[in-house]
CSV table of C-alpha atoms in Angstrom, one decimal:
chain,number,residue,atom,x,y,z
W,28,MET,CA,-26.6,23.0,8.9
W,29,LYS,CA,-27.2,19.4,10.3
W,30,LYS,CA,-30.0,19.1,7.7
W,31,THR,CA,-27.7,20.0,5.0
W,32,GLY,CA,-24.6,18.0,6.4
W,33,ILE,CA,-26.8,14.9,6.1
W,34,LEU,CA,-28.5,15.6,3.0
W,35,VAL,CA,-24.8,16.1,1.7
W,36,LEU,CA,-23.9,12.7,3.1
W,37,LEU,CA,-26.7,10.8,1.7
W,38,ILE,CA,-25.9,11.9,-1.7
W,39,CYS,CA,-22.5,10.7,-1.0
W,40,LEU,CA,-23.7,7.5,0.1
W,41,ILE,CA,-25.7,7.1,-2.8
W,42,PHE,CA,-23.3,8.1,-5.6
W,43,GLY,CA,-20.4,6.4,-3.6
W,44,SER,CA,-22.4,3.3,-3.6
W,45,PHE,CA,-23.2,3.4,-7.0
W,46,SER,CA,-19.9,4.6,-8.5
W,47,SER,CA,-18.1,2.0,-6.4
W,48,ALA,CA,-20.3,-0.7,-7.7
W,49,PHE,CA,-19.4,0.6,-11.3
W,50,ALA,CA,-15.8,1.0,-10.6
W,51,ASP,CA,-15.5,-2.6,-9.1
W,52,ASP,CA,-17.8,-4.6,-11.6
W,53,LEU,CA,-17.2,-3.0,-14.7
W,54,ARG,CA,-18.2,-5.7,-16.8
W,55,GLU,CA,-20.2,-8.2,-14.6
W,56,ASP,CA,-21.7,-10.1,-17.8
W,57,THR,CA,-18.2,-11.5,-18.3
W,58,ARG,CA,-18.6,-14.9,-17.9
W,59,GLN,CA,-15.2,-16.2,-19.1
W,60,ASN,CA,-13.6,-18.8,-16.6
W,61,VAL,CA,-9.8,-18.3,-16.7
W,62,PRO,CA,-8.0,-21.2,-16.3
W,63,ARG,CA,-6.3,-21.4,-12.7
W,64,SER,CA,-2.6,-22.3,-12.3
W,65,SER,CA,-0.9,-24.8,-9.9
W,66,LEU,CA,-0.5,-21.9,-7.6
W,67,GLN,CA,-4.1,-21.2,-7.0
W,68,VAL,CA,-6.2,-23.6,-4.8
W,69,LYS,CA,-9.9,-23.4,-4.0
W,70,LEU,CA,-10.6,-23.3,-0.2
W,71,PHE,CA,-14.3,-23.3,0.0
W,72,GLU,CA,-17.6,-21.7,-1.7
W,73,ILE,CA,-19.1,-19.0,0.3
W,74,PRO,CA,-23.3,-20.0,0.3
W,75,MET,CA,-24.5,-16.6,-0.9
W,76,ASP,CA,-28.0,-15.9,-2.8
W,77,THR,CA,-26.9,-13.1,-4.4
W,78,ASN,CA,-25.7,-13.1,-8.1
W,79,CYS,CA,-22.8,-10.1,-8.6
W,80,MET,CA,-19.9,-9.4,-6.4
W,81,ARG,CA,-21.2,-6.2,-5.2
W,82,PRO,CA,-21.8,-7.5,-1.7
W,83,PHE,CA,-18.4,-8.1,-0.8
W,84,ARG,CA,-16.7,-4.9,0.7
W,85,ASP,CA,-13.8,-6.2,2.7
W,86,LEU,CA,-12.0,-9.4,3.0
W,87,GLU,CA,-9.5,-9.9,6.1
W,88,TYR,CA,-7.6,-12.8,7.4
W,89,HIS,CA,-6.8,-12.8,10.9
W,90,ALA,CA,-3.8,-14.8,11.4
W,91,GLU,CA,-4.0,-15.6,15.3
W,92,GLU,CA,-7.7,-16.7,15.1
W,93,GLU,CA,-6.9,-18.5,11.6
W,94,ALA,CA,-10.2,-17.0,10.6
W,95,LEU,CA,-11.4,-15.3,7.3
W,96,TYR,CA,-13.4,-11.8,7.9
W,97,VAL,CA,-16.0,-11.2,4.7
W,98,LEU,CA,-17.7,-8.0,5.3
W,99,MET,CA,-20.6,-7.0,3.3
W,100,PRO,CA,-22.9,-3.8,2.7
W,101,THR,CA,-26.1,-3.7,4.8
W,102,CYS,CA,-28.2,-3.9,1.5
W,103,GLY,CA,-28.2,-6.4,-1.5
W,104,TRP,CA,-26.8,-9.3,0.8
W,105,ASP,CA,-28.1,-12.9,1.6
W,106,ARG,CA,-30.6,-12.0,3.9
W,107,ARG,CA,-30.5,-15.1,5.6
W,108,TYR,CA,-27.4,-13.9,7.7
W,109,ARG,CA,-28.5,-11.4,10.6
W,110,ALA,CA,-25.1,-9.2,10.3
W,111,ASN,CA,-23.1,-7.7,7.7
W,112,GLN,CA,-20.2,-9.8,8.8
W,113,LEU,CA,-19.3,-13.7,8.1
W,114,VAL,CA,-16.6,-15.6,9.7
W,115,PHE,CA,-14.9,-18.6,8.2
W,116,ASP,CA,-12.2,-21.0,8.9
W,117,LEU,CA,-10.2,-22.1,5.9
W,118,GLU,CA,-12.0,-25.2,5.2
W,119,GLY,CA,-15.4,-23.2,5.0
W,120,ASN,CA,-16.8,-23.6,8.3
W,121,GLU,CA,-18.8,-20.6,9.7
W,122,ILE,CA,-17.7,-19.5,12.9
W,123,ALA,CA,-20.6,-18.7,15.0
W,124,ALA,CA,-18.8,-16.9,17.7
W,125,PRO,CA,-15.9,-15.2,16.4
W,126,GLN,CA,-12.9,-13.2,18.5
W,127,TYR,CA,-14.4,-9.8,16.8
W,128,PRO,CA,-18.4,-9.9,16.5
W,129,ILE,CA,-20.5,-7.1,15.9
W,130,THR,CA,-21.9,-6.1,19.1
W,131,SER,CA,-24.5,-3.4,18.4
W,132,ASP,CA,-27.3,-3.4,16.4
W,133,GLY,CA,-27.0,0.2,15.6
W,134,LEU,CA,-23.9,-0.1,13.7
W,135,THR,CA,-23.0,-1.5,10.2
W,136,ARG,CA,-19.3,-2.6,10.0
W,137,THR,CA,-17.8,-1.4,6.9
W,138,TYR,CA,-14.0,-2.3,7.4
W,139,ILE,CA,-11.8,-4.4,9.7
W,140,GLU,CA,-8.4,-4.3,10.4
W,141,PHE,CA,-5.6,-6.5,12.1
W,142,ASP,CA,-2.5,-4.8,12.8
W,143,GLY,CA,0.5,-6.4,15.2
W,144,GLY,CA,-1.7,-8.5,17.1
W,145,ARG,CA,-4.5,-5.7,17.6
W,146,ALA,CA,-7.9,-5.5,15.5
W,147,TYR,CA,-9.8,-2.3,14.5
W,148,SER,CA,-13.0,-1.4,12.7
W,149,SER,CA,-14.7,1.3,10.7
W,150,ASP,CA,-18.3,1.0,11.7
W,151,TYR,CA,-21.0,3.5,10.6
W,152,GLU,CA,-24.1,4.6,12.5
W,153,ILE,CA,-26.8,6.7,10.8
W,154,ASP,CA,-29.2,8.1,12.9
W,155,LEU,CA,-30.7,11.5,11.5
W,156,GLY,CA,-28.6,14.3,13.2
W,157,THR,CA,-25.8,12.0,14.7
W,158,SER,CA,-25.0,10.1,11.6
W,159,ASN,CA,-21.3,9.2,11.8
W,160,THR,CA,-18.2,6.7,10.7
W,161,LYS,CA,-16.7,5.6,14.2
W,162,ILE,CA,-13.2,3.8,14.3
W,163,TYR,CA,-13.2,1.1,17.2
W,164,ASP,CA,-10.5,-0.5,19.2
W,165,LEU,CA,-12.0,-4.0,19.1
W,166,ASP,CA,-9.6,-5.7,21.6
W,167,GLU,CA,-10.5,-3.1,24.3
W,168,ASN,CA,-14.1,-2.7,22.9
W,169,GLU,CA,-13.1,1.1,22.7
W,170,GLU,CA,-14.6,3.9,20.5
W,171,LEU,CA,-11.5,5.8,19.4
W,172,GLY,CA,-13.2,8.5,17.3
W,173,ALA,CA,-15.6,9.8,15.0
W,174,LEU,CA,-14.7,11.0,11.5
W,175,GLY,CA,-17.9,13.0,11.4
W,176,PHE,CA,-21.2,13.1,9.0
W,177,ASP,CA,-20.1,15.5,6.2
W,178,THR,CA,-17.5,13.1,4.3
W,179,TYR,CA,-18.4,9.8,2.8
W,180,TRP,CA,-15.4,7.5,3.8
W,181,SER,CA,-14.8,4.3,1.7
W,182,GLY,CA,-11.6,2.3,3.3
W,183,PHE,CA,-9.5,2.6,6.1
W,184,LYS,CA,-5.6,1.2,6.9
W,185,VAL,CA,-3.9,0.6,10.2
W,186,SER,CA,0.1,0.5,10.8
W,187,GLY,CA,1.1,0.6,14.3
W,188,ASN,CA,-0.4,4.1,15.7
W,189,ARG,CA,-1.2,5.8,12.1
W,190,VAL,CA,-4.3,5.3,10.2
W,191,ALA,CA,-5.4,6.3,6.8
W,192,TYR,CA,-8.8,7.0,5.2
W,193,ARG,CA,-10.0,6.8,1.5
W,194,LYS,CA,-12.6,9.5,0.3
W,195,SER,CA,-15.2,9.1,-2.1
W,196,CYS,CA,-17.1,11.8,-2.2
W,197,GLY,CA,-15.8,15.7,-2.2
W,198,ASP,CA,-12.8,17.1,-3.5
W,199,ASP,CA,-12.0,15.4,-6.6
W,200,SER,CA,-8.5,15.9,-6.1
W,201,LEU,CA,-8.3,15.1,-2.4
W,202,LYS,CA,-8.2,11.1,-2.3
W,203,PHE,CA,-7.0,10.4,1.3
W,204,TYR,CA,-6.5,11.5,4.8
W,205,ILE,CA,-3.6,10.2,7.5
W,206,GLY,CA,-3.9,10.5,11.2
W,207,THR,CA,-3.2,8.9,14.3
W,208,LEU,CA,-5.3,6.3,16.6
W,209,ASP,CA,-3.6,7.7,19.9
W,210,PRO,CA,-4.2,10.4,20.1
W,211,PHE,CA,-7.1,10.0,17.7
W,212,THR,CA,-7.0,12.8,14.9
W,213,ASN,CA,-9.9,13.9,13.1
W,214,SER,CA,-9.6,17.6,12.5
W,215,ASP,CA,-7.1,20.0,10.7
W,216,GLU,CA,-4.3,17.9,12.1
W,217,LEU,CA,-5.2,14.9,9.7
W,218,VAL,CA,-2.4,14.9,6.7
W,219,PRO,CA,-4.4,15.3,3.3
W,220,VAL,CA,-3.0,13.1,0.5
W,221,TYR,CA,-4.1,15.1,-3.1
W,222,SER,CA,-3.8,13.1,-6.7
W,223,GLU,CA,-4.7,14.5,-10.1
W,224,THR,CA,-4.8,10.8,-11.1
W,225,ARG,CA,-8.3,8.7,-11.0
W,226,HIS,CA,-9.7,5.2,-10.2
W,227,ILE,CA,-8.0,5.3,-6.8
W,228,LYS,CA,-9.6,2.4,-4.8
W,229,ALA,CA,-6.3,0.0,-3.3
W,230,PHE,CA,-4.3,1.3,-0.9
W,231,ASP,CA,-2.0,-0.1,2.3
W,232,PHE,CA,0.7,1.2,4.5
W,233,ASN,CA,4.2,-0.2,4.2
W,234,PRO,CA,4.6,-2.4,7.6
W,235,SER,CA,6.6,0.3,9.3
W,236,GLY,CA,3.5,3.1,8.7
W,237,THR,CA,6.2,5.5,6.7
W,238,GLU,CA,4.6,5.2,3.7
W,239,LEU,CA,1.2,5.0,2.0
W,240,ILE,CA,0.9,3.0,-1.0
W,241,TYR,CA,-1.9,3.2,-3.5
W,242,GLY,CA,-3.0,2.1,-6.8
W,243,THR,CA,-4.3,4.5,-9.6
W,244,TYR,CA,-4.8,5.0,-13.2
W,245,VAL,CA,-2.4,7.1,-14.9
W,246,SER,CA,-2.5,8.7,-18.3
W,247,SER,CA,-0.8,11.0,-20.2
W,248,ASP,CA,0.1,12.2,-24.0
W,249,ALA,CA,2.5,9.4,-24.3
W,250,SER,CA,1.2,6.4,-24.5
W,251,VAL,CA,3.5,4.3,-22.5
W,252,ASN,CA,2.1,6.2,-19.6
W,253,TYR,CA,-1.2,5.1,-19.8
W,254,GLY,CA,-2.2,2.2,-17.4
W,255,ILE,CA,-2.4,1.0,-13.8
W,256,ALA,CA,0.3,2.4,-11.4
W,257,ILE,CA,1.3,2.2,-7.7
W,258,ARG,CA,2.4,5.4,-6.1
W,259,THR,CA,4.2,5.7,-2.7
W,260,VAL,CA,3.6,8.9,-0.6
W,261,ASP,CA,5.0,9.9,2.6
W,262,ALA,CA,2.7,8.9,5.5
W,263,ALA,CA,3.6,12.3,7.7
W,264,THR,CA,3.8,14.7,4.6
W,265,GLY,CA,1.6,13.4,2.1
W,266,GLU,CA,4.7,14.4,-0.4
W,267,GLU,CA,4.7,11.9,-3.5
W,268,LEU,CA,8.0,9.7,-3.1
W,269,ASP,CA,7.7,7.0,-6.3
W,270,GLU,CA,5.8,5.6,-8.8
W,271,PHE,CA,5.9,2.7,-11.0
W,272,LEU,CA,3.7,1.1,-14.1
W,273,ILE,CA,2.4,-2.2,-13.4
W,274,ASP,CA,0.1,-2.8,-16.4
W,275,ASP,CA,-0.5,-1.2,-19.7
W,276,THR,CA,-2.2,-4.3,-21.4
W,277,GLY,CA,-4.5,-3.2,-24.6
W,278,PHE,CA,-4.7,0.5,-23.9
W,279,GLU,CA,-5.0,1.6,-27.3
W,280,ASN,CA,-7.4,4.6,-26.7
W,281,GLU,CA,-8.4,6.5,-23.5
W,282,LYS,CA,-12.2,6.0,-23.5
W,283,ASP,CA,-11.6,2.1,-23.1
W,284,ARG,CA,-8.9,2.6,-20.4
W,285,THR,CA,-11.3,1.3,-17.4
W,286,SER,CA,-8.6,-0.8,-15.5
W,287,VAL,CA,-8.6,-0.4,-12.1
W,288,ALA,CA,-6.5,-1.9,-9.4
W,289,LEU,CA,-9.1,-3.0,-6.9
W,290,SER,CA,-7.1,-4.1,-3.5
W,291,LEU,CA,-3.5,-4.4,-2.6
W,292,TYR,CA,-1.6,-5.0,0.3
W,293,ALA,CA,2.0,-4.4,1.6
W,294,THR,CA,4.7,-6.7,3.4
W,295,LYS,CA,8.2,-6.5,4.1
W,296,ASP,CA,9.4,-7.5,0.5
W,297,TYR,CA,6.9,-7.4,-1.7
W,298,ILE,CA,3.4,-5.1,-2.8
W,299,VAL,CA,0.8,-7.7,-3.8
W,300,VAL,CA,-1.9,-6.2,-6.1
W,301,LEU,CA,-5.3,-7.4,-7.4
W,302,SER,CA,-6.5,-5.5,-11.0
W,303,HIS,CA,-9.1,-5.7,-13.1
W,304,VAL,CA,-7.6,-5.7,-16.6
W,305,ARG,CA,-10.3,-4.5,-19.1
W,306,ALA,CA,-8.9,-5.1,-22.2
W,307,LEU,CA,-8.2,-8.8,-21.4
W,308,ASP,CA,-11.6,-9.6,-19.3
W,309,LYS,CA,-9.8,-10.7,-16.6
W,310,GLY,CA,-8.2,-10.2,-13.4
W,311,LYS,CA,-4.6,-10.1,-12.5
W,312,ILE,CA,-2.8,-10.9,-8.9
W,313,GLN,CA,1.0,-9.6,-9.2
W,314,ARG,CA,3.9,-9.5,-6.6
W,315,PHE,CA,6.5,-6.8,-7.1
W,316,THR,CA,9.2,-5.5,-5.2
W,317,TYR,CA,9.4,-2.2,-3.8
W,318,ASP,CA,11.4,-1.1,-6.8
W,319,GLY,CA,8.7,-2.2,-8.8
W,320,GLU,CA,10.0,-5.5,-10.1
W,321,LEU,CA,7.4,-7.9,-11.2
W,322,VAL,CA,8.2,-11.4,-9.0
W,323,ASP,CA,5.1,-13.4,-10.0
W,324,GLU,CA,1.9,-13.3,-11.1
W,325,VAL,CA,-1.7,-15.1,-11.6
W,326,GLU,CA,-4.9,-14.4,-13.5
W,327,THR,CA,-8.5,-14.4,-12.2
W,328,ASN,CA,-11.8,-14.4,-13.6
W,329,PHE,CA,-12.9,-10.9,-14.3
W,330,GLN,CA,-15.4,-11.1,-11.6
W,331,VAL,CA,-13.1,-10.9,-8.3
W,332,ARG,CA,-13.1,-9.0,-5.4
W,333,GLY,CA,-11.2,-8.9,-2.1
W,334,LEU,CA,-7.4,-9.5,-1.4
W,335,THR,CA,-5.7,-10.5,2.1
W,336,GLU,CA,-2.7,-12.0,3.3
W,337,GLY,CA,-3.0,-15.6,4.2
W,338,PRO,CA,-0.7,-17.9,6.2
W,339,ASN,CA,2.8,-18.6,5.1
W,340,GLY,CA,3.1,-15.4,3.0
W,341,SER,CA,0.0,-16.6,0.5
W,342,SER,CA,-2.7,-14.5,-1.1
W,343,ILE,CA,-6.3,-15.4,-0.4
W,344,TYR,CA,-9.3,-13.7,-2.5
W,345,ILE,CA,-13.1,-14.3,-3.8
W,346,GLU,CA,-14.0,-15.2,-7.3
W,347,LYS,CA,-17.1,-16.0,-9.1
W,348,ARG,CA,-17.0,-19.0,-11.1
W,349,PHE,CA,-19.3,-20.5,-13.8
W,350,ASP,CA,-20.3,-24.0,-14.6
W,351,ASN,CA,-21.6,-23.5,-17.8
W,352,GLU,CA,-20.9,-20.7,-20.6
W,353,ALA,CA,-24.1,-21.2,-21.8
W,354,GLU,CA,-26.1,-20.3,-18.5
W,355,ASP,CA,-27.9,-17.2,-17.4
W,356,SER,CA,-24.9,-14.8,-16.6
W,357,CYS,CA,-26.1,-14.1,-13.3
W,358,ASP,CA,-25.8,-17.6,-12.4
W,359,GLY,CA,-22.5,-18.7,-10.6
W,360,ARG,CA,-20.8,-19.5,-7.2
W,361,PHE,CA,-18.4,-17.5,-5.0
W,362,GLU,CA,-15.3,-19.3,-4.3
W,363,VAL,CA,-12.5,-18.5,-1.7
W,364,VAL,CA,-9.3,-19.0,-3.4
W,365,GLN,CA,-5.5,-19.2,-2.1
W,366,VAL,CA,-2.6,-18.3,-3.9
W,367,ASN,CA,0.4,-20.2,-2.7
W,368,TRP,CA,3.2,-18.2,-4.4
W,369,ARG,CA,6.7,-19.6,-5.0
W,370,GLU,CA,9.7,-18.9,-3.1
W,371,PRO,CA,11.9,-16.1,-5.2
W,372,LYS,CA,14.9,-17.6,-6.9
W,373,SER,CA,18.2,-17.4,-5.1
W,374,GLU,CA,20.4,-14.3,-6.0
W,375,SER,CA,22.8,-16.3,-7.6
W,376,THR,CA,20.5,-17.4,-10.6
W,377,GLY,CA,18.0,-14.4,-10.5
W,378,ARG,CA,18.3,-10.6,-10.9
W,379,PRO,CA,20.7,-9.3,-7.8
W,380,VAL,CA,18.7,-7.1,-5.2
W,381,PRO,CA,20.3,-3.4,-5.5
W,382,ILE,CA,22.5,-2.6,-2.6
W,383,ILE,CA,21.5,1.1,-2.9
W,384,SER,CA,17.7,2.1,-3.1
W,385,GLU,CA,17.2,4.9,-5.6
W,386,ARG,CA,14.2,7.1,-6.2
W,387,THR,CA,14.1,9.8,-8.4
W,388,ILE,CA,11.2,12.9,-8.3
W,389,GLY,CA,11.2,15.8,-10.3
W,390,GLY,CA,14.6,15.6,-11.7
W,391,LYS,CA,16.2,14.8,-8.3
W,392,THR,CA,17.4,11.3,-6.9
W,393,THR,CA,17.4,10.4,-3.6
W,394,ALA,CA,19.6,7.1,-3.0
W,395,GLU,CA,19.4,5.4,0.2
W,396,PHE,CA,21.7,2.9,1.5
W,397,LYS,CA,20.5,0.5,4.6
W,398,ASP,CA,23.1,-1.9,6.0
W,399,ASP,CA,21.2,-5.2,6.4
W,400,GLY,CA,24.4,-7.4,6.9
W,401,PHE,CA,26.0,-7.2,3.6
W,402,GLY,CA,27.9,-3.7,3.8
W,403,LEU,CA,28.7,-1.5,1.4
W,404,LEU,CA,31.0,-3.1,-1.6
W,405,LYS,CA,34.3,-3.7,-0.2
W,406,VAL,CA,37.5,-3.1,-2.0
W,407,VAL,CA,40.9,-4.4,-0.7
W,408,ASP,CA,44.1,-3.6,-2.0
W,409,PRO,CA,45.8,-6.8,-2.6
W,410,GLU,CA,49.2,-5.8,-1.6
W,411,SER,CA,48.4,-3.2,1.4
W,412,GLY,CA,45.3,-4.9,2.7
W,413,ALA,CA,43.8,-1.2,3.0
W,414,VAL,CA,40.1,-1.0,2.7
W,415,ASP,CA,38.0,1.1,1.0
W,416,TYR,CA,34.1,1.1,0.3
W,417,ARG,CA,32.2,1.5,-2.7
W,418,ALA,CA,29.0,3.1,-3.7
W,419,PRO,CA,27.9,2.9,-7.3
W,420,LEU,CA,24.9,5.3,-8.3
W,421,LYS,CA,23.2,4.5,-11.3
W,422,SER,CA,21.2,7.8,-11.6
W,423,ASP,CA,21.9,10.1,-14.5
W,424,LYS,CA,20.3,13.3,-12.8
W,425,ASN,CA,22.3,16.2,-12.1
W,426,ASP,CA,21.2,16.4,-8.3
W,427,VAL,CA,21.7,13.3,-6.1
W,428,ARG,CA,21.5,12.9,-2.5
W,429,LEU,CA,23.0,9.7,-1.1
W,430,ARG,CA,22.0,8.8,2.4
W,431,ILE,CA,23.5,6.3,4.7
W,432,PRO,CA,22.8,5.4,8.4
W,433,PHE,CA,25.4,7.2,10.7
W,434,ALA,CA,25.7,4.1,12.8
W,435,ASP,CA,27.0,2.0,9.6
W,436,MET,CA,29.5,4.9,8.9
W,437,GLN,CA,30.6,4.5,12.5
W,438,ALA,CA,31.2,0.8,12.3
W,439,LYS,CA,33.2,1.0,9.0
W,440,LEU,CA,35.4,3.9,10.5
W,441,ALA,CA,35.9,1.9,13.4
W,442,ALA,CA,37.1,-1.1,11.1
W,443,GLY,CA,40.0,0.8,10.0
W,444,ALA,CA,38.5,1.9,6.5
W,445,ASN,CA,40.1,4.5,4.5
W,446,ASN,CA,37.9,6.1,1.9
W,447,LEU,CA,34.4,5.9,0.7
W,448,LEU,CA,34.4,5.8,-3.1
W,449,ILE,CA,31.4,6.9,-4.8
W,450,ASN,CA,30.9,6.3,-8.8
W,451,TYR,CA,28.6,8.9,-10.2
W,452,GLN,CA,28.2,9.8,-13.9
W,453,GLY,CA,31.4,8.2,-14.8
W,454,GLN,CA,33.2,10.0,-12.2
W,455,GLU,CA,34.6,8.7,-9.0
W,456,ILE,CA,34.7,10.5,-5.7
W,457,ALA,CA,37.0,9.6,-2.9
W,458,ILE,CA,36.0,11.0,0.5
W,459,SER,CA,38.3,10.2,3.4
W,460,MET,CA,36.4,7.9,6.0
W,461,SER,CA,37.9,10.4,8.7
W,462,THR,CA,35.4,12.9,7.6
W,463,PHE,CA,32.7,10.9,9.2
W,464,ASP,CA,34.5,10.8,12.9
W,465,CYS,CA,32.0,13.4,14.3
W,466,ALA,CA,30.5,11.9,16.8
W,467,ASP,CA,30.8,15.1,18.8
W,468,LEU,CA,28.7,17.0,16.0
W,469,LEU,CA,25.8,14.3,16.5
W,470,ALA,CA,26.1,14.9,20.5
W,471,GLY,CA,25.3,18.5,19.9
W,472,MET,CA,22.2,18.0,18.2
W,473,PRO,CA,18.7,18.0,19.6
W,474,CYS,CA,18.3,14.2,19.4
W,475,GLN,CA,20.1,11.5,17.9
W,476,ASP,CA,17.2,9.4,16.5
W,477,ASP,CA,17.5,8.0,12.8
W,478,ALA,CA,20.8,9.9,12.5
W,479,THR,CA,22.0,9.8,8.8
W,480,VAL,CA,24.7,11.0,6.8
W,481,GLU,CA,23.7,12.6,3.5
W,482,ILE,CA,26.2,13.3,0.6
W,483,GLN,CA,24.9,15.8,-1.8
W,484,LEU,CA,26.5,15.6,-5.2
W,485,THR,CA,25.2,18.3,-7.7
W,486,MET,CA,26.7,18.4,-11.3
W,487,ASP,CA,27.0,21.7,-13.0
W,488,GLU,CA,26.9,21.9,-17.0
W,489,GLY,CA,30.5,21.7,-17.3
W,490,GLY,CA,30.4,18.2,-15.9
W,491,ASN,CA,31.9,19.4,-12.6
W,492,ILE,CA,30.6,18.1,-9.3
W,493,LYS,CA,30.1,20.0,-5.9
W,494,VAL,CA,30.2,17.9,-3.1
W,495,VAL,CA,28.3,18.6,0.3
W,496,VAL,CA,28.4,16.5,3.3
W,497,GLN,CA,25.9,16.7,6.0
W,498,LEU,CA,24.6,15.0,9.3
W,499,PHE,CA,20.9,15.0,9.9
W,500,VAL,CA,18.7,13.5,12.7
W,501,VAL,CA,14.9,13.4,12.9
W,502,GLU,CA,13.1,14.8,16.0
W,503,GLN,CA,9.6,13.4,16.9
W,504,VAL,CA,7.9,16.5,18.2
W,505,ASN,CA,4.5,15.0,18.8
W,506,ALA,CA,2.2,12.2,17.2
W,507,MET,CA,2.1,14.0,14.1
W,508,THR,CA,5.2,16.5,13.8
W,509,LYS,CA,8.8,15.6,12.8
W,510,VAL,CA,11.3,18.2,12.5
W,511,VAL,CA,14.8,17.3,10.5
W,512,HIS,CA,17.7,19.1,12.0
W,513,ARG,CA,20.9,19.3,9.8
W,514,LYS,CA,24.8,20.1,10.3
W,515,THR,CA,27.3,20.5,7.7
W,516,ILE,CA,30.2,18.0,7.9
W,517,GLN,CA,33.7,19.8,6.8
W,518,TYR,CA,34.8,18.1,3.8
């Protein structure tokens, strides 16, 4: 069995290497130098003898060290370097003794992750009968666990205690596994994430680690739905939550649709995506809100690789540039470029930020209100001074769930508010704030974590709206299991 597993692994490695190279470098003969905007600043050149972008596997900026980590495969890179990791400061000086060196000759570092002041790596060890991908806590110099030799892994991301691995060989529909670092999960406890779409390479967690975000190529019979999309799934269950299209440029027929999201990272406010746009022979780096609104973008050469968050909210990537269009297509230099994004426009001049975030999947809308200091829309009667709070919903679906943090409702109740006014499909639903005076109900539940009021609105064919008000909490049973407890509030 071991020999069979190793054979499968080697096939996956070979296939993954070639397919990855093809997907990442769809047209390496493209020599177009795309003009840079004032936002893009060249930092330095990487002294490499290789002629293609394939050697660059991972690019990560370590803020505490102010250092850029560049990882390459063990073959095809400049043989002057003894390890497959290069570390530079942002002026291009190689750091000979970085904070996280490769300490074992028997390991190949495939990926590195920096999260919340901690560092982790994915290292590959190949030895007949014991070949493994291992995950290390680099601060403690400790092996956390091994993923096994029966699957080829091509990327991992960390957020807090949660970790995600991308598959590139095996079940075509199984794209990711999500687990934990402590305890380390590498068995049936891993959460699988399936997708029917293709060209999946770029992924990251949102900062809280509750959602896995990935880029994919989507297609359907409706041409408007062809293109690169960003999809989010629940990190605890693998359930799809949302999707928005980011680019459908030049998609005229399916055989030419080879665009792909190469890399992405997520911050508190933005999802930043690096894409190959095949029809335009160029790359794009774009910033989106979590609602899919394009905030800003820059263009790059088609031969581009890596994307990492740099200092002061900037982005850093590697790009191949050419001195003379008439020279051999293999010539060129590798430049590290920083994108210094503009500050977003103020709310008074730009598009208002939605107070209530709405997501619709399968005809059902989940609307979430989170009080970040703005509060629900306040309505004051000019004569009596009575205060109501308004919750306007945009959804035209007949099944909507409005979620409001329990603590926020209690604060409005204590302040003397009269009613919660929900505007839904042209109707106004008034719910007395006294309905939410249910602290005793919460006290009787197994826990009080993530206490949320959920108002369920369902409309029948006659336009009649049924309202159900519930209180729910989320109990963390163990590192991988959460249980939701609900109780109905009499309304």
